[in-house]
């Protein structure tokens, strides 16, 4: 069910035919002249309207053409993509075909073109496995086209090379939304069970997503290199040695969402930072110097020897007697910590790969929701 047909060498787009009257008169004209042709096979065309109300072209007779039929949802999504691209300085070319330098054919659902840059928006209403997606993406790459995928299915891979998102149809409004995988997303678990909502973080109307993607609002791993607040949580505990109350740091949070709206915050701890970063202990101590901690009733954070662990590690200490306060409270008081203060940090790009537990939070697609509400 294409949005495009041919008259001689000219492309005719159904969405350029604005009124119902104009659509009717084209129908009458074509039923006499029969000069409109299908782009797939050159056979005769009839004008149709889908069950979702989308004007489109169809084969006049079901014959030898092997082009797979499209659903009304697929057709409507294509039209929504076209209309969104029309709001930008890119040109939409639906059902655009091309060839790679090695002679392989491709056809994009909707190609967005600006100068020499080409982005193919692919709508996968029918299922497509990872291998096929990879194969088609490679073909696009060879043709100098960047492919961007909208999947109805919930399982696809999250990677920089193949931007992939979930396409959700809302029957009541006959509109689509794009959902972005959350840090907890796992293709093998998505779509199973009741906690499905956990797998999705951002939900953006399709037209806003497409327009934004073409205007630089779609980014991969945007937290890297970003300056942001780091929230420091503390809790009051009784020192095992002097029995007085002392504050200890029991949680750190890179507050990414405050600089990149819609992004998930990245939780971490003094232990993760000191274990995983080069010179980690020095990094933590310079972020949380003794003078700053003291203001908030927290003892010095520094390496101390633990008899229990049999080694030296970065630790909280009692503000009164400096005794090492073990790591246990991190778990015991995990829900009791309250944000006590915050510091400004830069999420250094080279640190992203080192923080093992933070990786799923970092290496994701993010859509900038900040200015997209206009
Ligand atoms: Zn055909
Ligand atoms: Zn003490």
Tab-separated table of C-alpha atoms and ligand atoms in Angstrom:
chain	number	residue	atom	x	y	z
A	1	UNK	CA	0.000	0.000	0.000
A	2	UNK	CA	2.217	2.801	-1.169
A	3	UNK	CA	1.903	6.532	-0.623
A	4	UNK	CA	3.595	6.961	-3.977
A	5	UNK	CA	2.790	6.025	-7.555
A	6	UNK	CA	4.222	6.987	-10.923
A	7	UNK	CA	2.940	8.953	-13.874
A	8	UNK	CA	5.589	8.592	-16.549
A	9	UNK	CA	8.786	9.654	-14.795
A	10	UNK	CA	6.971	11.719	-12.163
A	11	UNK	CA	6.358	10.625	-8.576
A	12	UNK	CA	2.817	11.247	-7.368
A	13	UNK	CA	2.432	11.408	-3.571
A	14	UNK	CA	-0.976	10.800	-2.046
A	15	UNK	CA	-0.266	13.189	0.847
A	16	UNK	CA	0.278	16.060	-1.579
A	17	UNK	CA	-3.322	15.720	-2.706
A	18	UNK	CA	-4.813	17.843	-0.014
A	19	UNK	CA	-8.577	17.686	-0.363
A	20	UNK	CA	-11.040	14.842	-0.748
A	21	UNK	CA	-12.310	16.563	-3.905
A	22	UNK	CA	-8.867	16.545	-5.490
A	23	UNK	CA	-8.477	12.880	-4.541
A	24	UNK	CA	-11.842	12.073	-6.176
A	25	UNK	CA	-10.989	13.933	-9.353
A	26	UNK	CA	-7.645	12.104	-9.607
A	27	UNK	CA	-9.544	8.855	-9.224
A	28	UNK	CA	-11.916	9.773	-12.067
A	29	UNK	CA	-9.079	10.955	-14.264
A	30	UNK	CA	-7.107	7.763	-13.692
A	31	UNK	CA	-10.068	5.490	-14.307
A	32	UNK	CA	-10.257	6.949	-17.821
A	33	UNK	CA	-6.599	7.518	-18.671
A	34	UNK	CA	-5.200	4.607	-16.603
A	35	UNK	CA	-1.802	6.284	-16.667
A	36	UNK	CA	-0.861	5.879	-12.998
A	37	UNK	CA	1.549	2.993	-12.332
A	38	UNK	CA	2.700	1.119	-9.237
A	39	UNK	CA	6.365	1.805	-8.370
A	40	UNK	CA	6.981	-1.843	-7.479
A	41	UNK	CA	5.951	-3.544	-10.720
A	42	UNK	CA	4.558	-0.942	-13.115
A	43	UNK	CA	1.058	-2.375	-13.035
A	44	UNK	CA	-2.125	-0.283	-13.088
A	45	UNK	CA	-3.188	1.661	-9.986
A	46	UNK	CA	-6.387	2.256	-8.067
A	47	UNK	CA	-6.884	4.932	-5.396
A	48	UNK	CA	-7.872	3.647	-1.976
A	49	UNK	CA	-8.426	4.793	1.581
A	50	UNK	CA	-7.278	2.443	4.363
A	51	UNK	CA	-9.433	1.430	7.321
A	52	UNK	CA	-7.483	3.994	9.343
A	53	UNK	CA	-8.330	6.704	6.825
A	54	UNK	CA	-5.017	6.963	4.962
A	55	UNK	CA	-5.237	7.752	1.248
A	56	UNK	CA	-2.938	5.490	-0.750
A	57	UNK	CA	-2.423	3.650	-4.025
A	58	UNK	CA	-2.960	-0.048	-4.666
A	59	UNK	CA	-2.626	-2.605	-7.435
A	60	UNK	CA	-5.689	-2.462	-9.687
A	61	UNK	CA	-5.510	-6.213	-9.947
A	62	UNK	CA	-3.836	-8.688	-7.646
A	63	UNK	CA	-1.437	-10.320	-10.006
A	64	UNK	CA	2.115	-11.377	-10.280
A	65	UNK	CA	3.571	-8.619	-8.045
A	66	UNK	CA	5.530	-10.140	-5.175
A	67	UNK	CA	5.666	-7.004	-3.022
A	68	UNK	CA	4.386	-7.963	0.420
A	69	UNK	CA	1.135	-6.253	1.380
A	70	UNK	CA	1.292	-3.574	4.072
A	71	UNK	CA	-1.005	-3.170	7.027
A	72	UNK	CA	-3.082	-0.040	7.577
A	73	UNK	CA	-0.931	0.691	10.659
A	74	UNK	CA	2.280	0.542	8.657
A	75	UNK	CA	0.829	2.883	6.062
A	76	UNK	CA	-0.419	5.354	8.680
A	77	UNK	CA	2.949	5.337	10.465
A	78	UNK	CA	4.710	6.098	7.182
A	79	UNK	CA	2.387	9.023	6.602
A	80	UNK	CA	3.016	10.319	10.134
A	81	UNK	CA	6.769	10.157	9.498
A	82	UNK	CA	6.375	12.011	6.186
A	83	UNK	CA	4.301	14.752	7.820
A	84	UNK	CA	6.803	15.144	10.644
A	85	UNK	CA	9.706	15.467	8.199
A	86	UNK	CA	7.756	18.142	6.321
A	87	UNK	CA	7.974	20.300	9.453
A	88	UNK	CA	11.774	20.321	9.233
A	89	UNK	CA	14.231	21.480	6.591
A	90	UNK	CA	14.616	17.867	5.452
A	91	UNK	CA	12.758	16.442	2.429
A	92	UNK	CA	10.651	13.290	2.895
A	93	UNK	CA	10.833	10.684	0.133
A	94	UNK	CA	8.526	7.782	0.948
A	95	UNK	CA	9.188	4.364	-0.557
A	96	UNK	CA	12.441	5.607	-1.999
A	97	UNK	CA	14.511	2.924	-3.676
A	98	UNK	CA	18.229	2.874	-4.311
A	99	UNK	CA	21.243	0.714	-4.944
A	100	UNK	CA	24.479	0.149	-3.048
A	101	UNK	CA	27.797	0.565	-4.916
A	102	UNK	CA	27.931	-3.242	-5.120
A	103	UNK	CA	24.516	-3.350	-6.785
A	104	UNK	CA	22.248	-4.394	-3.918
A	105	UNK	CA	18.729	-2.948	-3.945
A	106	UNK	CA	17.204	-1.159	-0.981
A	107	UNK	CA	13.904	0.579	-0.432
A	108	UNK	CA	13.299	2.845	2.544
A	109	UNK	CA	9.856	3.294	4.091
A	110	UNK	CA	10.607	6.998	4.304
A	111	UNK	CA	13.919	8.562	3.363
A	112	UNK	CA	14.704	11.973	4.852
A	113	UNK	CA	17.173	13.934	2.755
A	114	UNK	CA	19.077	17.145	3.454
A	115	UNK	CA	21.963	18.081	1.161
A	116	UNK	CA	24.036	14.898	1.039
A	117	UNK	CA	22.745	13.425	4.274
A	118	UNK	CA	20.196	10.623	4.119
A	119	UNK	CA	18.285	9.003	6.951
A	120	UNK	CA	15.985	6.038	6.342
A	121	UNK	CA	13.060	5.694	8.750
A	122	UNK	CA	12.075	2.026	8.799
A	123	UNK	CA	8.778	0.939	10.277
A	124	UNK	CA	8.766	-2.726	11.260
A	125	UNK	CA	5.137	-3.517	11.922
A	126	UNK	CA	5.915	-7.102	11.056
A	127	UNK	CA	8.574	-8.942	13.014
A	128	UNK	CA	12.185	-8.782	11.955
A	129	UNK	CA	15.016	-10.694	13.594
A	130	UNK	CA	18.336	-9.246	14.655
A	131	UNK	CA	20.279	-10.811	11.818
A	132	UNK	CA	17.994	-9.345	9.159
A	133	UNK	CA	18.071	-5.917	10.829
A	134	UNK	CA	21.873	-6.061	10.876
A	135	UNK	CA	21.987	-7.110	7.236
A	136	UNK	CA	19.703	-4.279	6.116
A	137	UNK	CA	21.580	-1.733	8.229
A	138	UNK	CA	24.846	-2.783	6.618
A	139	UNK	CA	23.292	-2.378	3.185
A	140	UNK	CA	22.174	1.138	4.128
A	141	UNK	CA	25.637	1.910	5.416
A	142	UNK	CA	27.160	0.893	2.092
A	143	UNK	CA	24.693	3.162	0.338
A	144	UNK	CA	25.611	6.120	2.588
A	145	UNK	CA	22.272	6.021	4.394
A	146	UNK	CA	21.772	6.044	8.179
A	147	UNK	CA	18.957	3.640	9.115
A	148	UNK	CA	16.664	4.335	12.077
A	149	UNK	CA	14.254	1.615	13.163
A	150	UNK	CA	10.786	1.635	14.691
A	151	UNK	CA	9.780	-1.817	15.900
A	152	UNK	CA	6.326	-2.970	16.881
A	153	UNK	CA	8.009	-5.960	18.568
A	154	UNK	CA	9.522	-5.380	21.999
A	155	UNK	CA	12.781	-7.225	21.498
A	156	UNK	CA	15.548	-5.538	19.568
A	157	UNK	CA	19.089	-4.561	20.427
A	158	UNK	CA	20.172	-1.309	21.999
A	159	UNK	CA	23.274	-0.101	20.241
A	160	UNK	CA	24.781	2.982	18.719
A	161	UNK	CA	25.150	1.482	15.256
A	162	UNK	CA	21.488	0.513	14.872
A	163	UNK	CA	19.203	3.144	16.449
A	164	UNK	CA	16.125	1.112	17.397
A	165	UNK	CA	12.953	2.110	19.213
A	166	UNK	CA	9.575	0.683	20.030
A	167	UNK	CA	6.542	1.791	18.038
A	168	UNK	CA	3.224	1.790	19.885
A	169	UNK	CA	-0.102	2.371	18.153
A	170	UNK	CA	-2.860	4.105	20.093
A	171	UNK	CA	-6.086	2.977	18.444
A	172	UNK	CA	-8.306	5.610	20.057
A	173	UNK	CA	-6.413	8.554	18.663
A	174	UNK	CA	-5.053	6.699	15.635
A	175	UNK	CA	-1.619	7.935	16.549
A	176	UNK	CA	1.764	6.452	17.400
A	177	UNK	CA	4.246	6.822	20.229
A	178	UNK	CA	7.924	5.987	20.343
A	179	UNK	CA	9.287	4.341	23.470
A	180	UNK	CA	12.971	4.272	24.355
A	181	UNK	CA	14.498	1.331	26.236
A	182	UNK	CA	15.348	2.021	29.889
A	183	UNK	CA	18.564	0.957	31.681
A	184	UNK	CA	16.716	-2.182	32.819
A	185	UNK	CA	15.757	-3.169	29.296
A	186	UNK	CA	16.767	-6.643	28.182
A	187	UNK	CA	15.478	-7.865	24.803
A	188	UNK	CA	15.045	-11.409	26.089
A	189	UNK	CA	12.777	-10.231	28.921
A	190	UNK	CA	10.917	-7.355	27.288
A	191	UNK	CA	7.285	-8.164	26.714
A	192	UNK	CA	7.106	-10.843	29.376
A	193	UNK	CA	5.316	-10.419	32.648
A	194	UNK	CA	3.753	-7.480	34.390
A	195	UNK	CA	6.842	-5.390	34.943
A	196	UNK	CA	7.090	-4.484	31.267
A	197	UNK	CA	6.823	-0.767	32.076
A	198	UNK	CA	10.250	-0.971	33.735
A	199	UNK	CA	11.829	-1.644	30.372
A	200	UNK	CA	10.796	1.688	28.873
A	201	UNK	CA	11.970	5.075	30.008
A	202	UNK	CA	10.877	7.768	27.595
A	203	UNK	CA	7.633	7.834	25.621
A	204	UNK	CA	7.434	10.432	22.863
A	205	UNK	CA	4.714	11.069	20.253
A	206	UNK	CA	6.027	9.826	16.898
A	207	UNK	CA	5.840	13.198	15.091
A	208	UNK	CA	7.809	14.934	17.845
A	209	UNK	CA	10.353	12.131	17.891
A	210	UNK	CA	10.947	12.240	14.129
A	211	UNK	CA	11.158	16.018	14.038
A	212	UNK	CA	13.504	15.999	17.042
A	213	UNK	CA	15.697	13.221	15.631
A	214	UNK	CA	16.309	15.366	12.554
A	215	UNK	CA	17.048	18.391	14.728
A	216	UNK	CA	19.782	16.794	16.844
A	217	UNK	CA	17.654	15.865	19.856
A	218	UNK	CA	18.372	12.162	19.663
A	219	UNK	CA	21.705	11.241	21.219
A	220	UNK	CA	23.588	8.149	22.291
A	221	UNK	CA	25.297	8.096	25.713
A	222	UNK	CA	24.812	11.832	26.275
A	223	UNK	CA	25.895	11.709	29.925
A	224	UNK	CA	29.520	11.265	28.899
A	225	UNK	CA	31.411	14.533	29.173
A	226	UNK	CA	28.459	16.219	30.847
A	227	UNK	CA	28.747	18.431	33.931
A	228	UNK	CA	26.060	17.615	36.457
A	229	UNK	CA	25.239	17.655	40.164
A	230	UNK	CA	26.208	14.632	42.190
A	231	UNK	CA	23.829	14.114	45.077
A	232	UNK	CA	25.414	12.816	48.265
A	233	UNK	CA	23.241	10.838	50.686
A	234	UNK	CA	24.137	10.385	54.303
A	235	UNK	CA	22.725	8.539	57.277
A	236	UNK	CA	23.356	8.813	61.017
A	237	UNK	CA	24.719	5.688	62.670
A	238	UNK	CA	26.116	4.839	66.079
A	239	UNK	CA	29.881	4.392	66.022
A	240	UNK	CA	30.767	0.856	67.190
A	241	UNK	CA	33.765	2.184	69.133
A	242	UNK	CA	32.819	5.484	70.818
A	243	UNK	CA	29.034	4.875	70.682
A	244	UNK	CA	28.373	8.412	69.529
A	245	UNK	CA	26.290	9.295	66.475
A	246	UNK	CA	28.193	10.009	63.310
A	247	UNK	CA	27.144	10.770	59.748
A	248	UNK	CA	28.334	8.446	56.968
A	249	UNK	CA	27.969	8.705	53.198
A	250	UNK	CA	25.829	5.806	52.033
A	251	UNK	CA	24.993	6.725	48.463
A	252	UNK	CA	26.010	8.856	45.520
A	253	UNK	CA	23.826	9.768	42.581
A	254	UNK	CA	24.876	11.328	39.303
A	255	UNK	CA	21.772	13.514	38.833
A	256	UNK	CA	21.796	13.233	35.043
A	257	UNK	CA	18.073	13.919	34.762
A	258	UNK	CA	18.614	17.441	36.019
A	259	UNK	CA	20.784	18.361	33.042
A	260	UNK	CA	19.360	15.894	30.493
A	261	UNK	CA	15.589	15.757	31.129
A	262	UNK	CA	14.187	12.263	30.640
A	263	UNK	CA	17.556	10.580	31.217
A	264	UNK	CA	17.867	8.140	34.102
A	265	UNK	CA	20.054	9.136	37.044
A	266	UNK	CA	23.138	7.011	37.625
A	267	UNK	CA	23.478	5.628	41.157
A	268	UNK	CA	26.938	4.803	42.447
A	269	UNK	CA	28.931	4.681	45.683
A	270	UNK	CA	32.297	5.679	47.108
A	271	UNK	CA	33.292	1.998	46.856
A	272	UNK	CA	32.419	1.590	43.162
A	273	UNK	CA	34.250	4.791	42.269
A	274	UNK	CA	37.347	3.940	44.255
A	275	UNK	CA	37.441	0.290	43.097
A	276	UNK	CA	36.826	0.913	39.428
A	277	UNK	CA	38.501	4.185	38.535
A	278	UNK	CA	42.248	4.609	38.174
A	279	UNK	CA	43.477	6.383	41.338
A	280	UNK	CA	39.925	5.831	42.524
A	281	UNK	CA	40.685	6.575	46.163
A	282	UNK	CA	42.204	9.936	45.255
A	283	UNK	CA	39.223	10.707	43.007
A	284	UNK	CA	36.763	10.052	45.821
A	285	UNK	CA	38.817	11.977	48.381
A	286	UNK	CA	39.096	15.024	46.144
A	287	UNK	CA	35.359	14.954	45.440
A	288	UNK	CA	34.506	14.571	49.115
A	289	UNK	CA	37.240	16.336	51.077
A	290	UNK	CA	37.263	16.127	54.880
A	291	UNK	CA	36.453	19.839	55.321
A	292	UNK	CA	33.302	19.531	53.216
A	293	UNK	CA	32.142	16.335	54.937
A	294	UNK	CA	32.635	17.868	58.361
A	295	UNK	CA	30.104	20.617	57.527
A	296	UNK	CA	27.466	17.928	57.165
A	297	UNK	CA	28.437	15.962	60.253
A	298	UNK	CA	30.237	13.261	58.292
A	299	UNK	CA	33.612	11.771	59.220
A	300	UNK	CA	36.622	11.618	56.936
A	301	UNK	CA	36.466	9.332	53.886
A	302	UNK	CA	39.864	7.760	53.279
A	303	UNK	CA	41.578	4.379	53.030
A	304	UNK	CA	41.686	2.539	56.358
A	305	UNK	CA	42.828	-0.943	57.241
A	306	UNK	CA	39.988	-3.319	58.006
A	307	UNK	CA	40.765	-6.332	60.151
A	308	UNK	CA	37.545	-7.984	58.999
A	309	UNK	CA	38.381	-7.569	55.329
A	310	UNK	CA	42.104	-8.117	55.879
A	311	UNK	CA	42.940	-5.199	53.639
A	312	UNK	CA	42.876	-1.464	53.295
A	313	UNK	CA	39.940	0.136	51.524
A	314	UNK	CA	38.225	3.483	51.166
A	315	UNK	CA	35.857	3.882	54.070
A	316	UNK	CA	33.691	6.145	56.131
A	317	UNK	CA	35.029	7.028	59.568
A	318	UNK	CA	33.564	8.245	62.804
A	319	UNK	CA	33.537	12.055	63.001
A	320	UNK	CA	34.505	11.810	66.708
A	321	UNK	CA	37.061	8.990	66.959
A	322	UNK	CA	37.878	8.252	63.279
A	323	UNK	CA	37.095	4.539	63.676
A	324	UNK	CA	36.414	2.753	60.386
A	325	UNK	CA	32.677	2.334	59.766
A	326	UNK	CA	32.248	-0.873	57.763
A	327	UNK	CA	30.583	-1.230	54.404
A	328	UNK	CA	27.664	-3.133	55.913
A	329	UNK	CA	25.592	-0.044	56.570
A	330	UNK	CA	25.425	0.620	52.885
A	331	UNK	CA	22.947	-2.220	52.627
A	332	UNK	CA	21.436	-1.997	56.066
A	333	UNK	CA	20.594	1.678	55.720
A	334	UNK	CA	20.052	1.733	52.006
A	335	UNK	CA	16.538	3.161	52.259
A	336	UNK	CA	17.363	5.508	55.100
A	337	UNK	CA	19.894	7.685	53.358
A	338	UNK	CA	18.786	11.239	52.635
A	339	UNK	CA	20.342	13.662	50.247
A	340	UNK	CA	22.493	15.863	52.471
A	341	UNK	CA	24.244	18.005	49.901
A	342	UNK	CA	25.469	17.975	46.347
A	343	UNK	CA	28.627	18.739	44.446
A	344	UNK	CA	29.280	19.627	40.826
A	345	UNK	CA	31.051	16.888	38.868
A	346	UNK	CA	31.966	16.151	35.304
A	347	UNK	CA	31.142	12.717	33.974
A	348	UNK	CA	34.451	12.136	32.269
A	349	UNK	CA	34.024	10.138	29.038
A	350	UNK	CA	36.940	7.808	29.804
A	351	UNK	CA	35.270	6.815	33.063
A	352	UNK	CA	32.100	5.544	31.388
A	353	UNK	CA	33.532	2.207	30.385
A	354	UNK	CA	35.170	1.635	33.758
A	355	UNK	CA	32.066	1.874	35.890
A	356	UNK	CA	30.662	-1.591	35.299
A	357	UNK	CA	27.322	-1.125	37.035
A	358	UNK	CA	26.746	2.266	35.461
A	359	UNK	CA	27.171	1.032	31.890
A	360	UNK	CA	23.522	0.151	31.265
A	361	UNK	CA	22.611	3.651	32.438
A	362	UNK	CA	25.149	5.347	30.212
A	363	UNK	CA	25.150	3.550	26.863
A	364	UNK	CA	21.598	4.224	25.711
A	365	UNK	CA	19.670	6.424	23.350
A	366	UNK	CA	18.205	9.545	24.848
A	367	UNK	CA	15.707	11.989	23.385
A	368	UNK	CA	16.003	15.574	24.539
A	369	UNK	CA	12.567	16.365	25.951
A	370	UNK	CA	13.604	19.801	27.144
A	371	UNK	CA	12.456	21.949	24.247
A	372	UNK	CA	10.240	19.479	22.446
A	373	UNK	CA	7.005	20.454	24.163
A	374	UNK	CA	6.493	23.440	21.868
B	1	LIG	ZN1	3.473	-4.269	-7.575
B	2	LIG	ZN1	33.538	6.910	67.117
